[in-house]
């Protein structure tokens, strides 16, 4: 593998490279990865041999489309546990929110490749030498492991709170660290940040201004609408909030200060958005996110369908970066099919937040248990208001034949990665049809 | 931020890592972590782990068992457990959602040593039953990591034990050879009924309650170590 360290000076400004230079760089890396996978990874060797790709070379980036798209199920079935040389000593488990978890491995070489874009993203978000960063645990995610190293290399101090970002009960522990360490920079998940807002609201003034010292928070896990970002900044009294994205399989994205959508770190990963037939779709159209890691180290992923629903943002960002922007809207567990369309919780939130009083209320999409229902059913926290108007807005904006909003009253919905529930689960929330109608 | 007793760090500027733990805070300067990674490897070796082992830990990410797992996880750590053993490491978060996934993760891996935080042992047992996963069949050596004050989880009576008290940075293994817990010489000392960490200033003393007694006879695996065993319980010798 050719180390990115060989081109460190050039790579420092990879985001400013002309498109042709970036494409040439990606093609070189893709060729290396495919050669490596063919030689060293039994799974890909078998798969590509079945598709008569044993000797296929890449002449252009577009040639990658000849290689089959793989899924987690393929990897679990096809022997992802087969060791690959250089796969590395540290394993991470995916969340398993859409089935069984997958274990991916990180090597020192791969981490070296990924720490630099992490530094780039953190600099975009304002991290500077001498700052203290309160970080998510590095064992949580492959990208989180790179975060602590990125902070250290920039010259910052790393702080960690006790507990887990996956447990709302640990918000108090997070606040304690925040109060005493006074970090200027924070990384966490969006659900954890919402738990924090709720905790602060219920705690009254006991933690007033807890985040006033924080210049920026970088969040992962849920796509933020513009109004939700403003809401969080105001409630938490922080300078700015940046979205970071990425997958255990190698996608890496960070938002610049323009906040139009996260930029793909295209010097370390090659991302595609494809339709259900696996064909790339143009910028602006949604499809499934497919990841190829541009490093022949760690677990190898070539054209891996992450299950995320995403779209490239057309045009170039005003910040001047040549890296494309990609918005990840959700996953199967945060979207429903209605009238043949995939509707993500993000889409519904974007519509409903046109009413300012609904910003910050959590919602759940309800899966109705019938094939392709013609009506979108949404459960929204709080008391009902302008119901008919909002339902019309949902139909108009999302192009749906019908929409119904259920108001949850004082029932609180826990913010999480899962934003969909089955209709029968409503009962466990104390809701049934009659109550639904009453509200 | 209070700096009282920051590792080897002499000033605020020297503190590179602030790690909050239950009832305390650990402060580390550059180079402080390697001593503890080396110690954790020593602990695992006393628990019977060999070079090249794959170790899985079910604990929170800010537990020393987790953050000392590899240099890839923590800056300012030159060699973590995985690098020192030439093996592999995976940490599985100790929250309930993640514990439920553990049996599925373990079926993908050949784990030599699996260390579980005592407070989630019950959850893990439930998850394994649901998934029909048997550790005995997986040939995994299992260890429960428990604080000095914690009772031994009844369901895991046959598991090996590792004393873990984060705020004291106390990690003491149940020796495979003598069956007692070794408080490693040079790292810990018993003072006024409490275990004192000699190498990390930010560590707190850990009172040793009357559930433990001191064992006087030396062990060949650590003749200088202070050894303790649970009162009323014979030393459990695993191999000779």
XYZ file of C-alpha atoms in Angstrom:
679
model
C 0.000 0.000 0.000
C 1.228 3.442 -0.814
C 1.096 5.458 2.348
C -0.633 8.775 2.263
C 2.290 9.915 4.365
C 4.339 9.866 1.127
C 2.266 12.762 -0.117
C 1.630 14.518 3.120
C 2.518 17.965 1.877
C 0.342 17.645 -1.196
C -2.462 16.039 0.721
C -2.707 18.837 3.214
C -4.579 20.783 0.564
C -6.343 17.826 -1.067
C -9.650 19.598 -0.592
C -8.375 22.346 -2.909
C -7.117 20.049 -5.647
C -8.620 20.464 -9.097
C -11.259 17.823 -9.789
C -8.990 16.018 -12.299
C -6.175 15.675 -9.795
C -8.517 14.355 -7.121
C -9.998 11.849 -9.594
C -6.506 10.645 -10.553
C -5.620 10.226 -6.890
C -8.809 8.247 -6.241
C -8.243 6.034 -9.272
C -4.725 5.181 -8.110
C -5.977 4.315 -4.631
C -8.920 2.278 -5.990
C -6.550 0.238 -8.159
C -4.409 -0.485 -5.112
C -7.392 -1.464 -2.996
C -8.809 -3.758 -5.663
C -5.438 -5.419 -6.250
C -5.017 -5.896 -2.519
C -8.540 -7.252 -2.018
C -8.103 -9.635 -4.940
C -4.860 -11.021 -3.526
C -5.545 -10.984 0.183
C -9.269 -11.052 0.913
C -10.935 -14.439 0.382
C -14.397 -12.863 0.344
C -13.703 -10.466 -2.531
C -11.602 -13.017 -4.425
C -14.527 -15.424 -4.409
C -17.111 -12.763 -5.182
C -15.229 -11.207 -8.094
C -14.343 -14.567 -9.520
C -18.083 -15.367 -9.637
C -18.577 -12.142 -11.617
C -15.685 -12.768 -14.043
C -13.741 -9.879 -12.572
C -10.619 -11.820 -11.700
C -8.437 -9.766 -13.989
C -10.552 -6.660 -14.463
C -8.534 -3.443 -14.177
C -9.856 0.033 -13.544
C -9.077 2.459 -16.349
C -11.453 5.156 -15.139
C -13.425 5.778 -11.951
C -16.605 4.856 -13.818
C -15.271 1.309 -14.294
C -15.894 0.664 -10.606
C -19.584 0.180 -11.444
C -18.725 -3.235 -12.934
C -17.843 -4.499 -9.468
C -20.796 -5.916 -7.533
C -22.298 -4.023 -4.645
C -22.045 -5.904 -1.376
C -24.164 -5.789 1.755
C -23.695 -6.670 5.384
C -25.585 -9.909 4.805
C -23.131 -10.831 2.008
C -20.211 -10.238 4.334
C -21.736 -12.152 7.235
C -22.616 -15.037 4.920
C -19.426 -14.940 2.941
C -16.956 -15.116 5.771
C -16.208 -11.627 6.991
C -14.451 -13.354 9.883
C -11.784 -14.682 7.524
C -8.640 -12.856 8.614
C -7.042 -10.523 6.088
C -3.363 -9.586 6.309
C -3.027 -6.145 7.830
C -6.616 -5.960 8.994
C -5.369 -4.625 12.304
C -5.572 -5.301 16.003
C -8.682 -3.372 17.050
C -12.233 -4.468 16.340
C -15.418 -2.409 16.366
C -18.938 -3.700 16.257
C -21.578 -1.965 14.202
C -24.799 -1.064 16.017
C -26.814 -3.889 14.523
C -29.859 -1.630 14.300
C -30.870 -3.266 11.045
C -30.002 -6.843 11.866
C -26.932 -8.561 13.213
C -23.843 -6.490 13.987
C -20.748 -6.661 11.814
C -17.226 -6.545 13.224
C -14.743 -4.311 11.394
C -11.035 -4.073 12.084
C -8.780 -1.032 12.315
C -5.047 -1.096 11.684
C -2.389 1.484 12.474
C -1.936 2.174 8.749
C -5.628 2.783 8.267
C -5.859 5.002 11.301
C -2.981 7.056 9.954
C -4.991 7.576 6.780
C -8.146 8.595 8.654
C -6.660 10.800 11.379
C -5.743 13.501 8.869
C -9.244 14.078 7.512
C -10.480 14.065 11.093
C -8.017 16.855 11.856
C -9.233 18.682 8.767
C -12.863 18.401 9.883
C -12.069 19.477 13.430
C -10.175 22.501 12.144
C -13.221 23.424 10.052
C -15.199 23.280 13.288
C -12.695 25.547 15.019
C -10.512 23.227 17.092
C -7.204 24.912 17.880
C -4.011 24.045 19.666
C -4.342 24.375 23.419
C -8.079 23.712 23.515
C -9.618 20.978 25.622
C -11.956 18.639 23.779
C -14.574 16.533 25.538
C -14.823 13.503 23.291
C -16.928 10.433 22.789
C -15.241 7.270 23.904
C -12.722 6.087 21.321
C -13.873 2.494 21.577
C -17.380 3.397 20.443
C -16.662 3.788 16.750
C -13.753 3.525 14.336
C -14.046 7.242 13.610
C -14.142 8.081 17.318
C -10.807 6.305 17.742
C -9.359 8.698 15.178
C -10.849 11.712 16.971
C -8.703 11.529 20.100
C -5.586 11.175 17.959
C -6.652 14.126 15.814
C -7.129 16.329 18.887
C -3.737 15.294 20.256
C -1.998 16.037 16.946
C -3.580 19.459 16.711
C -2.191 20.078 20.187
C -5.360 19.801 22.224
C -6.118 18.030 25.455
C -8.620 15.135 25.439
C -11.220 14.661 28.125
C -13.706 11.809 28.488
C -16.769 11.548 30.710
C -17.675 8.367 32.545
C -20.278 6.216 30.882
C -21.685 5.916 27.426
C -23.263 8.140 24.807
C -25.755 5.322 24.314
C -27.316 5.750 27.737
C -29.422 8.816 28.659
C -28.675 8.201 32.323
C -25.083 9.183 31.688
C -25.995 12.747 30.769
C -25.428 13.724 34.411
C -21.930 12.288 34.247
C -21.320 14.206 31.002
C -22.480 17.419 32.685
C -20.190 16.855 35.634
C -17.184 16.589 33.350
C -18.397 19.568 31.361
C -18.778 21.682 34.503
C -15.360 20.879 35.848
C -13.186 20.495 32.766
C -14.741 23.410 30.812
C -13.906 22.154 27.315
C -13.993 24.477 24.326
C -14.794 21.674 21.898
C -17.166 18.717 22.226
C -17.940 15.667 20.121
C -21.025 13.581 20.754
C -24.090 12.117 19.083
C -27.147 14.169 18.202
C -29.460 11.978 20.329
C -27.177 12.481 23.321
C -27.314 16.242 22.759
C -31.112 16.159 22.788
C -31.075 14.117 25.997
C -28.815 16.828 27.381
C -31.247 19.596 26.366
C -34.103 17.757 28.066
C -32.041 17.123 31.148
C -31.078 20.800 31.371
C -34.717 21.830 30.946
C -35.789 19.535 33.759
C -32.873 20.519 35.995
C -33.812 24.212 35.965
C -30.890 26.498 36.661
C -28.594 24.007 38.309
C -26.479 23.695 35.166
C -27.196 27.111 33.660
C -24.579 28.060 31.099
C -22.885 24.677 31.367
C -21.837 24.861 27.724
C -21.155 28.586 27.527
C -17.439 27.920 27.242
C -17.976 25.541 24.317
C -17.137 27.106 20.959
C -18.288 24.159 18.873
C -19.994 20.817 19.186
C -19.509 18.185 16.516
C -22.337 15.672 16.326
C -22.940 12.400 14.556
C -25.855 10.052 14.327
C -28.839 12.077 13.132
C -29.149 14.558 10.270
C -29.895 18.009 11.638
C -32.390 20.308 9.997
C -31.304 23.981 9.912
C -33.917 24.902 12.530
C -32.968 22.040 14.784
C -29.357 23.244 14.675
C -30.440 26.770 15.629
C -32.642 25.352 18.373
C -29.762 23.370 19.846
C -27.338 26.302 19.644
C -29.810 28.564 21.442
C -30.830 26.087 24.101
C -27.294 25.040 24.874
C -25.740 28.487 24.416
C -22.923 27.137 22.254
C -21.141 28.911 19.442
C -21.900 26.458 16.660
C -22.850 22.878 15.937
C -21.272 20.895 13.124
C -22.489 17.643 11.627
C -19.975 14.884 11.199
C -20.789 11.745 9.336
C -19.220 8.444 8.677
C -19.574 4.734 8.836
C -17.561 1.947 10.370
C -16.999 0.777 6.794
C -14.988 3.827 5.796
C -17.191 6.791 4.863
C -15.881 10.002 6.440
C -17.590 13.386 6.226
C -17.366 16.701 8.029
C -19.266 19.920 7.743
C -17.636 23.273 7.069
C -18.846 26.551 8.562
C -21.229 27.118 5.629
C -23.407 24.275 6.970
C -24.848 23.354 3.586
C -24.089 19.634 4.064
C -21.071 17.608 5.203
C -18.151 17.361 2.773
C -16.955 13.886 1.878
C -13.261 13.456 2.662
C -12.719 12.243 -0.867
C -9.033 11.589 -0.395
C -9.812 8.650 1.918
C -13.107 7.256 0.683
C -14.949 6.953 -2.602
C -18.688 7.295 -2.111
C -21.485 6.575 -4.558
C -25.224 7.074 -4.331
C -27.065 4.403 -6.297
C -30.636 3.525 -7.233
C -32.242 0.180 -6.302
C -30.668 -1.354 -9.431
C -27.230 -0.248 -8.300
C -26.850 2.523 -10.880
C -25.288 5.810 -9.738
C -27.848 8.615 -9.497
C -27.096 12.264 -10.255
C -26.443 14.830 -7.530
C -29.652 15.962 -5.874
C -31.335 12.570 -6.182
C -31.555 10.184 -3.294
C -30.348 6.651 -3.282
C -28.402 4.160 -1.212
C -24.941 5.085 0.021
C -22.186 2.806 -1.275
C -18.722 3.044 0.259
C -15.299 2.092 -0.994
C -12.445 2.768 1.371
C -9.363 4.188 -0.331
C -6.935 2.387 1.949
C -5.773 -1.191 1.630
C -5.601 -1.612 5.390
C -8.007 -2.544 8.131
C -11.150 -4.334 6.998
C -11.520 -3.887 3.260
C -14.762 -2.508 1.866
C -15.325 -2.245 -1.874
C -18.728 -0.994 -3.008
C -20.402 -1.696 0.302
C -24.047 -0.667 0.577
C -24.361 0.844 4.054
C -28.161 0.997 3.912
C -28.075 4.769 4.411
C -30.343 6.964 2.311
C -28.249 9.802 0.933
C -27.858 12.351 -1.843
C -24.967 14.404 -3.143
C -25.616 18.129 -2.996
C -25.333 19.680 -6.466
C -22.751 22.383 -7.126
C -19.750 23.542 -5.232
C -19.714 24.765 -1.647
C -19.032 28.480 -1.156
C -16.234 27.511 1.236
C -14.122 26.642 -1.808
C -13.516 22.983 -1.007
C -13.572 20.742 -4.044
C -14.826 17.842 -1.952
C -18.428 16.991 -2.790
C -21.125 17.416 -0.184
C -23.360 14.560 0.836
C -26.417 14.592 3.031
C -27.277 11.346 4.765
C -31.009 11.408 5.497
C -31.444 8.212 7.402
C -31.537 4.469 7.376
C -34.280 1.852 7.201
C -34.838 2.321 10.929
C -35.482 6.037 10.416
C -37.687 5.897 7.316
C -40.931 4.389 6.032
C -42.329 3.537 2.619
C -45.492 5.444 1.731
C -47.142 5.364 -1.682
C -43.947 3.951 -3.177
C -41.741 6.686 -1.704
C -39.142 6.456 1.024
C -39.886 9.081 3.650
C -37.249 9.779 6.297
C -37.941 11.263 9.712
C -35.700 14.138 8.574
C -38.145 14.983 5.756
C -41.100 15.098 8.109
C -39.171 17.180 10.619
C -38.181 19.647 7.913
C -41.858 20.156 7.014
C -43.261 20.375 10.518
C -40.568 22.798 11.669
C -42.052 25.417 9.407
C -44.179 25.932 12.474
C -41.565 27.366 14.836
C -43.383 26.017 17.892
C -42.724 22.459 16.738
C -38.938 22.802 16.556
C -37.326 20.508 19.101
C -40.339 18.242 19.518
C -39.425 14.670 18.784
C -41.424 12.573 16.374
C -41.704 8.989 15.249
C -42.807 7.603 11.927
C -45.345 4.821 12.329
C -45.090 1.736 10.158
C -48.664 0.711 9.511
C -48.134 -2.982 8.845
C -49.524 -2.978 5.316
C -47.617 -3.058 2.043
C -46.978 0.436 0.699
C -49.638 2.330 2.644
C -51.084 5.413 0.999
C -50.961 7.459 4.174
C -48.048 8.750 6.228
C -48.644 8.341 9.940
C -46.540 10.476 12.267
C -46.574 10.598 16.059
C -45.465 13.989 17.362
C -44.809 15.012 20.947
C -46.938 17.625 22.616
C -50.378 19.079 22.226
C -51.982 19.278 18.809
C -52.089 22.438 16.782
C -52.931 23.316 13.182
C -53.314 19.617 12.504
C -55.130 19.808 9.192
C -52.828 22.504 7.895
C -49.733 20.509 8.839
C -51.116 17.315 7.326
C -51.768 19.198 4.075
C -48.241 20.562 4.186
C -46.808 17.055 4.569
C -48.831 15.827 1.574
C -47.802 18.792 -0.588
C -44.122 18.818 0.284
C -43.581 15.081 0.262
C -45.908 14.365 -2.660
C -48.088 11.956 -0.705
C -51.766 11.103 -1.107
C -52.392 11.241 2.639
C -50.843 12.121 5.992
C -52.046 11.872 9.556
C -50.487 13.357 12.658
C -51.023 11.805 16.079
C -50.290 14.148 18.954
C -48.596 12.415 21.843
C -49.508 14.959 24.489
C -47.231 14.628 27.471
C -45.708 11.356 26.310
C -42.013 11.933 25.684
C -40.253 10.093 22.896
C -36.637 9.244 23.593
C -34.332 10.692 20.943
C -32.457 7.866 19.344
C -31.096 6.429 16.146
C -34.354 4.578 15.636
C -37.118 6.913 14.510
C -39.735 4.428 13.347
C -42.049 2.206 15.299
C -44.681 -0.318 14.361
C -48.297 0.589 14.940
C -48.665 -2.177 17.527
C -45.821 -0.599 19.524
C -48.002 2.460 20.052
C -49.916 0.439 22.609
C -46.819 0.054 24.730
C -46.639 3.855 24.767
C -50.143 3.981 26.191
C -51.688 4.967 22.873
C -54.526 3.300 21.086
C -56.795 4.383 18.308
C -59.377 5.962 20.593
C -56.740 7.954 22.444
C -55.220 8.882 19.113
C -58.582 10.278 18.026
C -59.115 12.131 21.286
C -55.892 14.002 20.886
C -10.004 22.041 36.612
C -8.351 20.657 39.709
C -4.919 19.342 39.088
C -4.356 17.783 42.448
C -2.242 14.745 41.834
C -2.021 14.716 38.059
C -0.195 11.510 37.062
C 3.389 12.473 36.430
C 2.226 15.811 35.080
C 3.660 18.784 36.896
C 1.321 21.467 35.612
C -1.975 21.894 33.820
C -0.113 22.191 30.548
C 1.341 18.709 31.056
C -2.040 16.996 31.464
C -2.911 15.523 28.082
C -5.756 13.202 29.037
C -8.554 13.760 31.521
C -10.538 10.578 32.086
C -13.520 10.700 34.396
C -14.340 7.488 36.200
C -16.940 6.622 38.847
C -16.165 8.741 41.914
C -12.994 10.194 40.521
C -10.885 11.600 37.751
C -7.662 10.259 36.293
C -5.153 12.694 34.812
C -2.400 11.507 32.530
C 0.581 13.254 31.000
C 2.563 12.111 27.982
C 3.923 8.611 28.515
C 1.885 7.863 31.651
C -0.429 5.366 30.003
C 2.196 2.877 28.889
C 2.999 1.843 32.449
C -0.655 0.907 32.936
C -0.960 -0.911 29.628
C 2.079 -2.958 30.579
C 0.465 -3.647 33.946
C -2.797 -4.744 32.351
C -0.896 -7.187 30.141
C 0.785 -8.530 33.277
C -2.672 -8.981 34.819
C -3.959 -10.827 31.773
C -0.896 -13.083 31.793
C -1.614 -14.014 35.409
C -5.113 -14.888 34.220
C -3.556 -17.282 31.745
C -3.530 -15.208 28.564
C -0.857 -16.037 25.997
C 0.785 -13.994 23.238
C -1.378 -13.496 20.182
C -4.595 -13.675 22.174
C -7.814 -12.001 21.111
C -9.337 -10.153 24.042
C -12.871 -8.807 24.246
C -13.992 -6.429 26.975
C -17.596 -5.577 27.852
C -17.224 -2.299 29.676
C -17.667 1.427 29.202
C -15.168 3.107 26.924
C -13.623 5.111 29.727
C -12.725 2.057 31.777
C -8.970 1.381 31.821
C -9.765 -2.106 30.506
C -11.097 -0.386 27.386
C -8.854 2.604 26.808
C -5.644 0.656 27.443
C -6.701 -1.922 24.849
C -4.670 -0.494 21.980
C -2.525 2.451 20.978
C -5.045 2.986 18.184
C -7.644 3.978 20.757
C -5.703 6.477 22.813
C -3.189 9.144 21.932
C -0.111 9.292 24.181
C -0.158 5.491 24.470
C 2.734 3.957 22.561
C 1.708 0.348 23.000
C -1.606 -0.871 24.326
C -2.590 -4.385 25.301
C -3.112 -5.568 21.714
C 0.295 -4.337 20.565
C 2.120 -5.728 23.608
C 0.508 -9.156 23.257
C 0.688 -9.172 19.478
C -3.004 -9.923 19.609
C -6.375 -8.352 18.959
C -8.754 -6.310 21.041
C -12.414 -5.409 20.856
C -14.432 -3.403 23.358
C -18.180 -3.901 23.501
C -20.004 -1.092 25.243
C -21.634 -1.987 28.558
C -24.979 -0.301 27.838
C -27.979 -2.615 27.706
C -28.558 -2.201 23.948
C -25.010 -3.228 23.187
C -24.878 -6.073 25.678
C -27.850 -7.586 23.849
C -25.713 -7.742 20.695
C -22.726 -9.392 22.330
C -23.636 -13.031 21.575
C -23.908 -12.145 17.870
C -20.514 -10.431 17.927
C -18.896 -13.329 19.752
C -20.106 -15.808 17.163
C -18.093 -13.906 14.545
C -14.865 -14.052 16.509
C -12.640 -16.539 18.267
C -12.147 -14.870 21.618
C -9.478 -16.142 24.010
C -10.364 -13.906 26.930
C -13.657 -12.144 27.574
C -13.705 -9.630 30.431
C -17.111 -8.436 31.594
C -17.958 -5.563 33.919
C -19.706 -7.106 36.939
C -22.747 -4.835 36.785
C -23.729 -6.127 33.340
C -23.113 -9.809 33.972
C -26.842 -10.390 34.533
C -27.781 -8.584 31.317
C -25.198 -10.572 29.419
C -26.491 -13.830 30.850
C -29.998 -12.943 29.635
C -28.704 -12.015 26.178
C -26.753 -15.261 25.901
C -29.752 -17.323 26.925
C -31.927 -15.597 24.332
C -29.328 -16.208 21.646
C -28.568 -19.750 22.864
C -24.917 -18.799 23.168
C -22.685 -20.874 25.437
C -19.278 -19.593 26.500
C -18.145 -23.125 27.267
C -18.770 -24.120 23.663
C -16.952 -21.045 22.434
C -13.902 -22.059 24.498
C -13.550 -18.541 25.749
C -11.863 -17.855 29.055
C -14.269 -15.602 30.951
C -13.379 -13.043 33.584
C -15.614 -10.811 35.652
C -14.171 -7.368 36.447
C -15.451 -6.289 39.843
C -14.748 -3.641 42.410
C -13.440 -4.519 45.838
C -16.861 -3.924 47.344
C -18.894 -5.838 44.821
C -20.202 -9.293 45.621
C -19.288 -12.018 43.195
C -22.211 -12.434 40.800
C -23.657 -15.813 41.713
C -24.223 -16.836 38.118
C -20.566 -16.339 37.372
C -19.084 -18.209 40.306
C -16.962 -20.246 37.949
C -15.601 -17.218 36.137
C -12.174 -15.849 36.910
C -11.961 -12.472 38.561
C -10.194 -9.189 38.114
C -10.406 -6.528 40.775
C -11.063 -3.204 39.110
C -11.437 0.098 40.879
C -11.166 2.899 38.348
C -10.739 5.848 40.689
C -7.812 4.044 42.359
C -6.535 2.828 38.990
C -6.505 -0.518 40.747
C -6.335 -3.545 38.499
C -5.531 -6.762 40.314
C -5.922 -10.218 38.772
C -6.864 -13.468 40.395
C -3.666 -15.423 39.818
C -4.088 -18.610 37.843
C -1.229 -20.124 39.862
C -2.052 -19.264 43.494
C -5.721 -18.271 43.255
C -5.210 -14.975 45.129
C -5.475 -11.406 43.871
C -2.059 -9.890 43.248
C -1.542 -6.242 44.164
C 1.546 -5.738 42.088
C 4.681 -4.670 43.885
C 5.843 -1.216 42.933
C 2.361 -0.105 41.880
C 0.282 -0.567 45.012
C 0.832 -0.542 48.743
C -1.495 -1.213 51.641
C -1.669 1.792 53.979
C -4.080 2.158 56.889
C -6.385 -0.471 55.501
C -6.542 1.082 52.049
C -4.852 0.271 48.773
C -2.706 3.174 47.661
C -1.617 3.689 44.065
C 2.080 4.527 44.072
C 2.388 5.598 40.435
C -0.596 7.766 39.609
C -1.048 10.853 41.724
C -4.618 11.475 40.647
C -5.669 8.005 41.814
C -7.600 7.785 45.071
C -6.954 5.330 47.875
C -9.247 2.322 47.910
C -10.286 1.095 51.363
C -9.973 -2.653 51.559
C -13.022 -3.743 53.473
C -13.180 -6.808 55.648
C -14.327 -8.963 52.755
C -10.640 -9.497 51.992
C -7.754 -10.955 53.954
C -4.057 -10.700 53.310
C -2.240 -13.857 52.273
C 1.268 -14.053 53.703
C 2.867 -16.898 51.739
C 4.574 -15.623 48.569
C 3.571 -16.723 45.068
C 6.187 -17.643 42.495
C 4.344 -15.500 39.921
C 4.990 -12.364 41.973
C 6.992 -12.956 45.136
C 7.030 -9.269 46.053
C 3.331 -8.673 45.425
C 0.850 -8.121 48.187
C -1.775 -10.839 47.824
C -5.325 -10.840 49.048
C -8.221 -13.241 48.875
C -11.890 -12.939 49.697
C -12.583 -13.759 53.339
C -14.203 -17.127 53.872
C -13.368 -18.296 50.403
C -10.471 -20.616 49.608
C -8.006 -19.542 46.941
C -9.220 -20.922 43.661
C -6.227 -22.514 41.972
C -6.831 -22.945 38.286
C -3.602 -24.601 37.195
C -0.413 -26.056 38.607
